[in-house]
C-alpha cells in the first residue's frame, strides 16, 4: 500500500462544495481543513503510483482547487 | 463513504450506553430473582456468553455479495470468525482478566444494591483512572479542563449513585474503588490496544475481539471461582455451571444484548481516546433511570421514594455527569507540523526524537517539499506551545517548521 499526503491551496470561494466532492473519492482516507500555508490536507491510500496519479488528477479537477503538492509517505510511526 | 469521525464516534458510544442500561435492568432482574450468587452468575454469563457470541459471530460471517454481513452491518474491518493471533495474546489476556474481575465485582454490587441506576453511576469514576493511564501510555498529560471534567463526572456519579430508596452502602464503595474500576481500566485500555492493532494489514475488528474476550474471560472466571471455592470452601464453580443450564434463556438474553453493547463500545474506543469514550458512555447513568423505574414497577427491586430531596440529588448528579461529558468532548486541538531538516542529520534519528515529544500522535517521513509531517493532539494551544514547539526547537536537526492548526476533519471509518 502507498500512503500519501496531498497538500491543497484553494481559491477563495465555496470550499464546502469542493470538500464534498473530495469526500466522494474512493481512496481518500482523511480530509483536514487547516489554517496556515495550505488550506486542506488530504491523506490518501492507494495500491500503485498510477492510482495515486488518478486520485491527484481527480482532486485537481475539483472546482476551487488552485494547487496540489503531493508527498509520498516513506516511513511512519503512529499511536 | 467518508463522514465526520466524531458523529460516528458519538453514535456508537451513545448506542453502547443505551444498550448497557437495558442490560443492567436485565442483570438486576436475574440477580434478584434467579441467580442471587454473583460468582455463579458471573461464571454462567461467560459460559453462555461463549455460545451466544459464537452464534452471533457465525451469523455475521455469512457472506453477502462478496462481503460478510458483519462488515456491512457492524464493523467494516470484520471479515469472518478467525483464530486469535499470537500478537493479540499480550492484550487479550489482561483484557480478559479485567473483564472477569469486573463482572464479578459488578454483579456483587448488583446483588448488594439491587437498583441498576445506583450501581452504574459508581462505575463512571473509572474516568479518573483512565486519565492517569492515558497520561502514561499515550504521552498526553491531563490538562486543567480534563481534570475539571473528570471531577465533575466523579461528583455527579457519586450523587447519582445515591439510591432513590434513600440508602448508600459503604461495602459497595470499596468494591467500586478497589475491584470494579481498576478492572475496568485493565479491560478498557487493552481492548483499545486490540482495536488499533493491525491484523493481516487490516484494522482489527470488534466482533472477533469481543468473542475471544468472552472465551478468555470464561477461563479466568473459572480459575478465580475455583481459587475462591478452595479458600472459603464454597461451591460457586458447580453453581455457575448449574445456573448456566437452569437459567440459560435469561443469561443468553443478557449476554446477547451485552455483545452488541461491547461491539459498539470497542468500535468507539478504536476511534476516540479511551477517556472520552468513557465520558460519553457515562450517559448510561441517565438511561438507567427509566429502566430502574420499569423493574421497580414490576417489584423486582423495592419501590422508589417520592422524597423530593432524594429525587433532586439524583437529578443534580445526572446533570453533573452530562456536563462533565460535554466539557470533555469539546476541548481538543489538532494540528499538523511540516518540518524540514538540515543536511547531515539522520532522518530516522530525528524521527525518533520527534516521537518522544508529548502530544505527538503520528510522525511521517515524506518525499517532497518537506521531510516530515507530524500530527499533534493537545487539549489547548498553550500546551501546544509549551510541550511541543519548545521541544521541537530543542532538536538540532530541525531547520524550520510550519504549524497548521486543524479546523475541521473528516475520516473514512
Short mmCIF file of C-alpha atoms in Angstrom, two decimals:
data_model
loop_
_atom_site.label_atom_id
_atom_site.label_comp_id
_atom_site.label_asym_id
_atom_site.label_seq_id
_atom_site.Cartn_x
_atom_site.Cartn_y
_atom_site.Cartn_z
CA UNK A 1 0.00 0.00 0.00
CA UNK A 2 1.17 3.53 -0.78
CA UNK A 3 0.12 6.33 1.54
CA UNK A 4 0.49 9.99 0.64
CA UNK A 5 -0.40 13.47 1.81
CA UNK A 6 -1.79 15.88 -0.77
CA UNK A 7 -1.49 19.49 0.38
CA UNK A 8 -4.02 21.79 -1.26
CA UNK A 9 -4.15 25.52 -1.85
CA UNK A 10 -7.71 26.65 -2.57
CA UNK A 11 -9.14 29.63 -4.44
CA UNK A 12 -11.37 31.85 -2.32
CA UNK A 13 -14.93 30.69 -2.85
CA UNK A 14 -17.09 27.73 -1.93
CA UNK A 15 -14.64 25.36 -0.22
CA UNK A 16 -17.55 23.39 1.31
CA UNK A 17 -18.62 22.20 -2.13
CA UNK A 18 -15.04 21.19 -3.03
CA UNK A 19 -14.72 19.19 0.21
CA UNK A 20 -18.00 17.43 -0.55
CA UNK A 21 -16.54 16.37 -3.93
CA UNK A 22 -13.32 15.15 -2.27
CA UNK A 23 -15.28 13.04 0.23
CA UNK A 24 -16.70 11.07 -2.70
CA UNK A 25 -13.24 9.98 -3.96
CA UNK A 26 -12.69 6.34 -3.03
CA UNK A 27 -9.03 6.36 -1.92
CA UNK A 28 -9.30 9.46 0.26
CA UNK A 29 -8.73 8.43 3.89
CA UNK A 30 -8.79 11.76 5.68
CA UNK A 31 -9.54 15.40 4.87
CA UNK A 32 -8.34 18.11 7.24
CA UNK A 33 -9.18 21.78 6.77
CA UNK A 34 -6.18 23.66 8.16
CA UNK A 35 -5.10 27.21 8.90
CA UNK A 36 -1.63 28.18 7.66
CA UNK A 37 0.41 27.85 4.46
CA UNK A 38 -2.09 25.37 2.96
CA UNK A 39 -5.87 25.23 3.13
CA UNK A 40 -6.59 21.48 3.09
CA UNK A 41 -4.51 18.40 3.89
CA UNK A 42 -5.76 15.19 2.27
CA UNK A 43 -4.43 11.75 3.16
CA UNK A 44 -4.84 9.03 0.55
CA UNK A 45 -4.16 5.31 0.44
CA UNK A 46 -3.61 3.62 -2.94
CA UNK A 47 -2.17 0.36 -4.28
CA UNK A 48 0.05 1.77 -7.03
CA UNK A 49 1.67 5.06 -8.01
CA UNK A 50 -0.60 5.07 -11.05
CA UNK A 51 -3.65 5.07 -8.75
CA UNK A 52 -2.08 7.94 -6.81
CA UNK A 53 -1.83 9.90 -10.05
CA UNK A 54 -5.53 9.19 -10.73
CA UNK A 55 -6.54 10.42 -7.26
CA UNK A 56 -4.38 13.55 -7.61
CA UNK A 57 -5.96 14.19 -11.01
CA UNK A 58 -9.46 13.83 -9.59
CA UNK A 59 -8.63 16.32 -6.83
CA UNK A 60 -7.11 18.79 -9.30
CA UNK A 61 -10.26 18.62 -11.41
CA UNK A 62 -12.41 19.81 -8.49
CA UNK A 63 -13.57 23.39 -8.89
CA UNK A 64 -11.82 25.63 -6.33
CA UNK A 65 -8.54 23.68 -6.08
CA UNK A 66 -5.71 26.06 -7.07
CA UNK A 67 -2.59 23.98 -6.42
CA UNK A 68 -1.72 20.49 -5.14
CA UNK A 69 1.55 19.32 -3.58
CA UNK A 70 1.82 15.53 -3.25
CA UNK A 71 4.17 13.94 -0.70
CA UNK A 72 4.53 10.15 -0.66
CA UNK A 73 4.99 8.66 2.82
CA UNK A 74 8.28 6.77 3.23
CA UNK A 75 8.07 5.80 6.88
CA UNK A 76 5.61 6.35 9.71
CA UNK A 77 5.27 5.95 13.47
CA UNK A 78 1.75 6.35 14.90
CA UNK A 79 -0.21 5.64 18.07
CA UNK B 1 -18.46 6.96 2.34
CA UNK B 2 -16.44 9.48 4.31
CA UNK B 3 -18.10 11.19 7.24
CA UNK B 4 -17.07 13.36 10.16
CA UNK B 5 -15.45 10.91 12.51
CA UNK B 6 -16.94 12.41 15.64
CA UNK B 7 -20.55 11.78 14.50
CA UNK B 8 -19.92 8.05 14.16
CA UNK B 9 -17.97 8.07 17.41
CA UNK B 10 -20.84 9.65 19.39
CA UNK B 11 -23.47 7.45 17.69
CA UNK B 12 -21.52 4.31 18.65
CA UNK B 13 -20.75 5.43 22.20
CA UNK B 14 -24.37 6.52 22.90
CA UNK B 15 -25.83 3.33 21.34
CA UNK B 16 -23.48 1.34 23.54
CA UNK B 17 -24.58 3.19 26.68
CA UNK B 18 -28.33 2.82 25.99
CA UNK B 19 -27.88 -0.92 25.40
CA UNK B 20 -25.72 -1.17 28.56
CA UNK B 21 -28.50 0.49 30.60
CA UNK B 22 -31.04 -2.08 29.34
CA UNK B 23 -28.59 -4.89 30.14
CA UNK B 24 -28.24 -3.63 33.72
CA UNK B 25 -32.03 -3.92 34.19
CA UNK B 26 -31.97 -7.50 32.85
CA UNK B 27 -28.98 -8.30 35.12
CA UNK B 28 -30.77 -6.82 38.15
CA UNK B 29 -33.82 -8.98 37.40
CA UNK B 30 -31.72 -12.16 37.08
CA UNK B 31 -29.67 -11.29 40.17
CA UNK B 32 -32.73 -10.54 42.36
CA UNK B 33 -34.96 -13.41 41.19
CA UNK B 34 -32.98 -16.27 39.58
CA UNK B 35 -29.23 -16.27 40.38
CA UNK B 36 -28.53 -14.30 43.61
CA UNK B 37 -24.94 -15.67 43.89
CA UNK B 38 -22.70 -13.18 41.97
CA UNK B 39 -19.91 -15.75 41.44
CA UNK B 40 -22.30 -18.29 39.93
CA UNK B 41 -23.98 -15.56 37.83
CA UNK B 42 -20.60 -14.30 36.51
CA UNK B 43 -19.38 -17.76 35.56
CA UNK B 44 -22.71 -18.65 33.90
CA UNK B 45 -22.57 -15.35 31.95
CA UNK B 46 -19.29 -16.33 30.32
CA UNK B 47 -20.25 -19.99 29.72
CA UNK B 48 -23.48 -18.96 27.99
CA UNK B 49 -21.67 -15.93 26.52
CA UNK B 50 -19.30 -18.18 24.52
CA UNK B 51 -22.26 -19.98 22.89
CA UNK B 52 -24.22 -16.78 22.16
CA UNK B 53 -21.17 -14.81 20.92
CA UNK B 54 -20.13 -17.73 18.69
CA UNK B 55 -23.61 -17.90 17.14
CA UNK B 56 -23.72 -14.12 16.57
CA UNK B 57 -20.21 -14.02 15.03
CA UNK B 58 -21.03 -17.03 12.79
CA UNK B 59 -24.20 -15.30 11.55
CA UNK B 60 -22.21 -12.11 10.85
CA UNK B 61 -19.58 -14.21 8.97
CA UNK B 62 -22.15 -15.14 6.28
CA UNK B 63 -21.03 -13.55 3.00
CA UNK B 64 -23.46 -11.19 1.29
CA UNK B 65 -22.46 -10.01 -2.21
CA UNK B 66 -18.75 -10.56 -1.61
CA UNK B 67 -18.58 -9.04 1.89
CA UNK B 68 -19.51 -10.54 5.25
CA UNK B 69 -22.80 -9.49 6.85
CA UNK B 70 -20.84 -8.20 9.88
CA UNK B 71 -18.71 -5.90 7.73
CA UNK B 72 -21.85 -4.41 6.18
CA UNK B 73 -23.84 -4.01 9.40
CA UNK B 74 -21.45 -3.78 12.38
CA UNK B 75 -17.76 -3.23 11.63
CA UNK B 76 -16.25 -2.68 8.14
CA UNK B 77 -12.99 -4.28 9.36
CA UNK B 78 -14.72 -7.64 10.05
CA UNK B 79 -14.19 -10.48 7.55
CA UNK B 80 -15.10 -13.69 9.38
CA UNK B 81 -14.58 -15.55 12.66
CA UNK B 82 -10.87 -16.34 12.96
CA UNK B 83 -8.45 -17.82 15.47
CA UNK B 84 -6.77 -15.44 17.87
CA UNK B 85 -3.33 -14.26 16.66
CA UNK B 86 -0.12 -14.56 18.66
CA UNK B 87 0.42 -10.77 18.67
CA UNK B 88 -3.08 -10.27 20.15
CA UNK B 89 -2.49 -12.55 23.15
CA UNK B 90 -0.50 -9.98 25.17
CA UNK B 91 -3.57 -7.71 25.11
CA UNK B 92 -6.28 -10.40 25.22
CA UNK B 93 -5.00 -11.91 28.47
CA UNK B 94 -5.05 -8.70 30.60
CA UNK B 95 -8.35 -7.62 28.94
CA UNK B 96 -9.92 -10.97 29.88
CA UNK B 97 -8.57 -10.83 33.47
CA UNK B 98 -10.04 -7.31 33.70
CA UNK B 99 -13.41 -8.42 32.32
CA UNK B 100 -13.58 -11.46 34.66
CA UNK B 101 -12.86 -9.36 37.79
CA UNK B 102 -15.09 -6.51 36.58
CA UNK B 103 -18.06 -8.85 36.02
CA UNK B 104 -17.72 -10.50 39.43
CA UNK B 105 -17.42 -7.05 41.09
CA UNK B 106 -20.33 -5.55 39.14
CA UNK B 107 -22.67 -8.48 39.86
CA UNK B 108 -21.66 -8.41 43.55
CA UNK B 109 -22.64 -4.71 43.61
CA UNK B 110 -25.92 -5.51 41.90
CA UNK B 111 -26.71 -8.24 44.43
CA UNK B 112 -25.96 -5.81 47.31
CA UNK B 113 -27.76 -2.74 45.91
CA UNK B 114 -30.35 -4.17 43.52
CA UNK B 115 -31.12 -0.90 41.75
CA UNK B 116 -29.09 -0.55 38.47
CA UNK B 117 -29.46 3.26 38.48
CA UNK B 118 -27.47 3.15 41.74
CA UNK B 119 -24.81 0.71 40.56
CA UNK B 120 -23.99 2.27 37.18
CA UNK B 121 -23.01 5.80 38.31
CA UNK B 122 -20.38 4.27 40.60
CA UNK B 123 -18.59 2.68 37.67
CA UNK B 124 -18.20 6.09 35.97
CA UNK B 125 -15.47 7.03 38.46
CA UNK B 126 -13.23 4.94 36.21
CA UNK B 127 -12.62 8.15 34.24
CA UNK B 128 -10.09 9.25 36.87
CA UNK B 129 -8.13 6.03 36.45
CA UNK B 130 -8.27 6.31 32.64
CA UNK B 131 -6.89 9.86 32.62
CA UNK B 132 -3.98 8.70 34.74
CA UNK B 133 -3.26 5.72 32.48
CA UNK B 134 -3.53 7.85 29.30
CA UNK B 135 -1.07 10.35 30.70
CA UNK B 136 1.41 7.47 30.95
CA UNK B 137 0.67 5.36 27.87
CA UNK B 138 -0.47 7.94 25.31
CA UNK B 139 2.11 10.61 26.10
CA UNK B 140 -0.68 13.03 26.94
CA UNK B 141 -0.62 14.86 30.28
CA UNK B 142 -4.06 15.73 31.67
CA UNK B 143 -4.93 19.41 31.33
CA UNK B 144 -6.85 21.54 33.79
CA UNK B 145 -10.01 21.12 31.70
CA UNK B 146 -9.61 17.32 31.73
CA UNK B 147 -9.13 17.32 35.50
CA UNK B 148 -12.15 19.64 35.96
CA UNK B 149 -14.31 17.45 33.74
CA UNK B 150 -13.32 14.25 35.47
CA UNK B 151 -14.01 15.77 38.89
CA UNK B 152 -17.45 16.94 37.69
CA UNK B 153 -18.19 13.41 36.36
CA UNK B 154 -16.95 11.82 39.60
CA UNK B 155 -19.05 14.01 41.92
CA UNK B 156 -22.00 13.65 39.59
CA UNK B 157 -21.60 9.89 39.67
CA UNK B 158 -21.42 9.82 43.48
CA UNK B 159 -24.57 11.97 43.80
CA UNK B 160 -26.31 9.97 41.08
CA UNK B 161 -25.46 6.73 42.81
CA UNK B 162 -27.50 7.61 45.90
CA UNK B 163 -30.38 5.20 45.66
CA UNK B 164 -33.87 6.58 45.18
CA UNK B 165 -34.79 4.32 48.06
CA UNK B 166 -32.51 6.63 50.09
CA UNK B 167 -29.63 4.32 51.01
CA UNK B 168 -25.85 4.34 50.43
CA UNK B 169 -23.72 1.29 51.12
CA UNK B 170 -20.06 1.53 52.24
CA UNK B 171 -19.15 -2.07 51.27
CA UNK B 172 -20.22 -1.24 47.74
CA UNK B 173 -17.88 1.80 47.69
CA UNK B 174 -14.92 -0.48 48.47
CA UNK B 175 -15.91 -2.84 45.64
CA UNK B 176 -16.20 0.16 43.29
CA UNK B 177 -12.80 1.69 44.06
CA UNK B 178 -10.74 -1.46 44.60
CA UNK B 179 -12.32 -4.02 42.27
CA UNK B 180 -14.66 -2.71 39.58
CA UNK B 181 -12.85 0.43 38.41
CA UNK B 182 -9.24 -0.89 38.33
CA UNK B 183 -10.51 -4.00 36.49
CA UNK B 184 -12.44 -1.79 34.04
CA UNK B 185 -9.25 0.18 33.29
CA UNK B 186 -7.33 -3.02 32.55
CA UNK B 187 -10.17 -4.21 30.33
CA UNK B 188 -10.72 -0.89 28.53
CA UNK B 189 -7.07 0.01 27.82
CA UNK B 190 -6.29 -3.45 26.43
CA UNK B 191 -9.44 -3.54 24.30
CA UNK B 192 -8.40 -0.22 22.76
CA UNK B 193 -4.93 -1.62 22.06
CA UNK B 194 -6.52 -4.65 20.41
CA UNK B 195 -8.75 -2.44 18.27
CA UNK B 196 -5.92 -0.25 16.98
CA UNK B 197 -3.72 -3.32 16.33
CA UNK B 198 -3.37 -4.26 12.64
CA UNK B 199 -4.09 -7.92 11.83
CA UNK B 200 -3.05 -9.05 8.31
CA UNK B 201 -2.50 -5.39 7.40
CA UNK B 202 -6.14 -4.57 8.23
CA UNK B 203 -7.55 -2.82 11.30
CA UNK B 204 -8.63 -5.36 13.92
CA UNK B 205 -12.40 -5.95 14.14
CA UNK B 206 -14.68 -5.53 17.15
CA UNK B 207 -16.58 -8.83 16.64
CA UNK B 208 -13.54 -11.11 16.90
CA UNK B 209 -12.15 -9.04 19.79
CA UNK B 210 -15.41 -9.46 21.75
CA UNK B 211 -15.74 -13.19 21.01
CA UNK B 212 -12.20 -14.03 22.11
CA UNK B 213 -12.51 -11.75 25.14
CA UNK B 214 -15.53 -13.78 26.32
CA UNK B 215 -13.64 -17.06 25.75
CA UNK B 216 -10.60 -15.96 27.77
CA UNK B 217 -12.73 -14.24 30.45
CA UNK B 218 -14.65 -17.55 30.93
CA UNK B 219 -11.35 -19.32 31.53
CA UNK B 220 -10.18 -16.73 34.08
CA UNK B 221 -13.58 -16.62 35.85
CA UNK B 222 -13.42 -20.43 36.20
CA UNK B 223 -9.91 -20.19 37.69
CA UNK B 224 -10.97 -17.38 40.09
CA UNK B 225 -14.10 -19.34 41.14
CA UNK B 226 -12.04 -22.49 41.82
CA UNK B 227 -9.48 -20.49 43.89
CA UNK B 228 -12.28 -18.73 45.80
CA UNK B 229 -14.05 -22.06 46.45
CA UNK B 230 -10.77 -23.57 47.65
CA UNK B 231 -10.18 -20.65 50.10
CA UNK B 232 -13.69 -20.21 51.53
CA UNK B 233 -14.94 -23.79 50.91
CA UNK B 234 -17.85 -22.75 48.69
CA UNK B 235 -19.43 -24.40 45.66
CA UNK B 236 -19.51 -21.45 43.23
CA UNK B 237 -17.88 -23.24 40.29
CA UNK B 238 -20.55 -26.00 40.22
CA UNK B 239 -23.33 -23.47 40.94
CA UNK B 240 -22.15 -21.43 37.93
CA UNK B 241 -22.40 -24.43 35.60
CA UNK B 242 -25.83 -25.33 37.07
CA UNK B 243 -27.06 -21.72 36.68
CA UNK B 244 -26.00 -21.63 33.03
CA UNK B 245 -28.13 -24.75 32.36
CA UNK B 246 -31.14 -23.91 34.57
CA UNK B 247 -31.45 -20.24 33.56
CA UNK B 248 -29.98 -20.47 30.08
CA UNK B 249 -32.61 -18.28 28.36
CA UNK B 250 -32.22 -15.35 30.82
CA UNK B 251 -28.42 -15.44 30.76
CA UNK B 252 -28.48 -15.83 26.95
CA UNK B 253 -30.66 -12.71 26.72
CA UNK B 254 -28.31 -10.58 28.84
CA UNK B 255 -25.18 -11.86 27.03
CA UNK B 256 -26.73 -11.41 23.58
CA UNK B 257 -27.61 -7.79 24.27
CA UNK B 258 -24.26 -7.19 26.04
CA UNK B 259 -22.46 -8.45 22.91
CA UNK B 260 -23.80 -5.55 20.85
CA UNK B 261 -23.14 -3.03 23.63
CA UNK B 262 -19.47 -4.08 23.71
CA UNK B 263 -19.04 -4.28 19.95
CA UNK B 264 -20.22 -0.65 19.65
CA UNK B 265 -18.04 0.32 22.62
CA UNK B 266 -14.92 -1.34 21.12
CA UNK B 267 -15.52 0.42 17.79
CA UNK B 268 -15.89 3.76 19.60
CA UNK B 269 -12.66 3.02 21.50
CA UNK B 270 -10.87 2.49 18.20
CA UNK B 271 -11.93 5.98 17.09
CA UNK B 272 -11.65 8.17 20.19
CA UNK B 273 -9.48 8.40 23.28
CA UNK B 274 -10.41 5.88 25.99
CA UNK B 275 -11.27 8.65 28.49
CA UNK B 276 -13.56 10.46 26.02
CA UNK B 277 -15.33 7.21 25.07
CA UNK B 278 -15.78 6.50 28.77
CA UNK B 279 -17.13 10.03 29.29
CA UNK B 280 -19.79 9.55 26.62
CA UNK B 281 -20.60 6.12 27.96
CA UNK B 282 -21.25 7.79 31.33
CA UNK B 283 -24.65 8.73 29.91
CA UNK B 284 -25.66 5.16 30.86
CA UNK B 285 -26.36 6.76 34.25
CA UNK B 286 -29.17 8.78 32.68
CA UNK B 287 -30.51 5.93 30.55
CA UNK B 288 -30.54 3.54 33.54
CA UNK B 289 -33.17 5.60 35.41
CA UNK B 290 -36.18 4.66 33.19
CA UNK B 291 -35.07 1.01 33.25
CA UNK B 292 -34.84 1.12 37.07
CA UNK B 293 -38.32 2.64 37.29
CA UNK B 294 -39.58 -0.14 34.99
CA UNK B 295 -38.20 -3.03 37.08
CA UNK B 296 -39.32 -1.26 40.27
CA UNK B 297 -42.84 -1.12 38.79
CA UNK B 298 -42.69 -4.92 38.38
CA UNK B 299 -41.50 -5.26 42.03
CA UNK B 300 -38.09 -6.70 41.06
CA UNK B 301 -36.43 -4.02 43.24
CA UNK B 302 -38.02 -2.04 46.13
CA UNK B 303 -40.25 0.89 45.09
CA UNK B 304 -38.66 4.36 44.78
CA UNK B 305 -39.10 7.07 47.35
CA UNK B 306 -41.11 10.13 46.35
CA UNK B 307 -38.97 12.33 48.65
CA UNK B 308 -38.28 15.46 46.52
CA UNK B 309 -34.80 15.96 48.12
CA UNK B 310 -33.64 12.50 47.03
CA UNK B 311 -35.03 12.99 43.55
CA UNK B 312 -33.33 16.43 43.36
CA UNK B 313 -29.95 14.96 44.40
CA UNK B 314 -30.28 12.25 41.75
CA UNK B 315 -31.14 14.84 39.07
CA UNK B 316 -28.20 17.08 40.08
CA UNK B 317 -25.85 14.08 39.92
CA UNK B 318 -27.09 13.13 36.45
CA UNK B 319 -26.75 16.73 35.17
CA UNK B 320 -23.18 16.93 36.53
CA UNK B 321 -22.22 13.69 34.74
CA UNK B 322 -23.60 15.06 31.45
CA UNK B 323 -21.84 18.44 31.96
CA UNK B 324 -18.57 16.64 32.52
CA UNK B 325 -19.09 14.67 29.30
CA UNK B 326 -19.77 17.81 27.24
CA UNK B 327 -16.74 19.70 28.54
CA UNK B 328 -14.57 16.65 27.82
CA UNK B 329 -15.76 16.33 24.27
CA UNK B 330 -15.39 19.98 23.31
CA UNK B 331 -11.79 20.60 24.36
CA UNK B 332 -9.43 19.16 21.73
CA UNK B 333 -6.94 20.87 19.40
CA UNK B 334 -5.34 19.04 16.48
CA UNK B 335 -2.52 20.31 14.23
CA UNK B 336 -0.04 19.29 11.56
CA UNK B 337 3.57 20.48 11.78
CA UNK B 338 5.52 20.46 8.49
CA UNK B 339 9.25 20.11 9.16
CA UNK B 340 12.46 20.49 7.12
CA UNK B 341 15.74 19.21 8.50
CA UNK B 342 19.32 20.38 7.96
CA UNK B 343 21.66 18.39 5.70
CA UNK B 344 23.92 15.91 7.51
CA UNK B 345 21.33 14.74 10.04
CA UNK B 346 19.75 11.25 10.06
CA UNK B 347 16.05 11.06 9.13
CA UNK B 348 15.48 8.04 11.40
CA UNK B 349 17.16 9.54 14.46
CA UNK B 350 15.20 12.79 14.03
CA UNK B 351 12.01 10.75 13.65
CA UNK B 352 12.66 9.00 16.96
CA UNK B 353 13.34 12.36 18.67
CA UNK B 354 10.08 13.80 17.31
CA UNK B 355 8.19 10.73 18.52
CA UNK B 356 9.32 11.30 22.11
CA UNK B 357 7.54 14.70 22.27
CA UNK B 358 4.34 14.62 24.38
CA UNK B 359 1.17 15.08 22.32
CA UNK B 360 2.70 13.80 19.06
CA UNK B 361 0.39 11.08 17.73
CA UNK B 362 1.96 10.46 14.29
CA UNK B 363 5.39 11.11 12.76
CA UNK B 364 5.57 10.68 8.98
CA UNK B 365 8.75 10.87 6.86
CA UNK B 366 7.79 12.05 3.38
CA UNK B 367 9.32 12.63 -0.03
CA UNK B 368 8.71 16.11 -1.37
CA UNK B 369 8.87 19.70 -0.20
CA UNK B 370 9.09 18.76 3.49
CA UNK B 371 10.95 15.99 5.30
CA UNK B 372 8.35 15.28 7.99
CA UNK B 373 4.67 15.79 8.69
CA UNK B 374 3.94 15.47 12.41
CA UNK B 375 0.36 15.16 13.74
CA UNK B 376 -0.35 16.73 17.10
CA UNK B 377 -3.25 16.24 19.52
CA UNK B 378 -3.49 18.55 22.51
CA UNK B 379 -6.16 19.99 24.77
CA UNK B 380 -5.08 23.64 24.50
CA UNK B 381 -2.90 25.80 22.21
CA UNK B 382 -0.89 26.94 25.25
CA UNK B 383 0.03 23.33 25.92
CA UNK B 384 0.85 23.02 22.21
CA UNK B 385 3.45 25.77 22.58
CA UNK B 386 4.88 24.72 25.94
CA UNK B 387 5.07 20.99 25.29
CA UNK B 388 5.53 20.77 21.54
CA UNK B 389 7.02 23.91 19.92
CA UNK B 390 9.60 24.40 22.65
CA UNK B 391 10.64 20.75 22.36
CA UNK B 392 10.82 20.98 18.55
CA UNK B 393 13.17 23.95 18.83
CA UNK B 394 15.49 21.91 21.03
CA UNK B 395 16.09 19.37 18.23
CA UNK B 396 19.29 20.44 16.40
CA UNK B 397 18.39 18.71 13.15
CA UNK B 398 15.31 20.87 12.56
CA UNK B 399 15.92 23.69 10.07
CA UNK B 400 12.41 25.13 10.03
CA UNK B 401 8.83 24.14 10.76
CA UNK B 402 5.31 25.31 9.97
CA UNK B 403 2.37 24.83 12.31
CA UNK B 404 -1.01 24.20 10.64
CA UNK B 405 -3.95 24.07 13.06
CA UNK B 406 -6.71 21.66 12.01
CA UNK B 407 -10.06 23.49 11.86
CA UNK B 408 -12.27 20.58 10.82
CA UNK B 409 -11.67 16.97 9.86
CA UNK B 410 -13.36 14.07 8.07
CA UNK B 411 -12.15 10.50 8.11
CA UNK B 412 -13.04 7.23 6.41
CA UNK B 413 -14.25 4.81 9.08
#
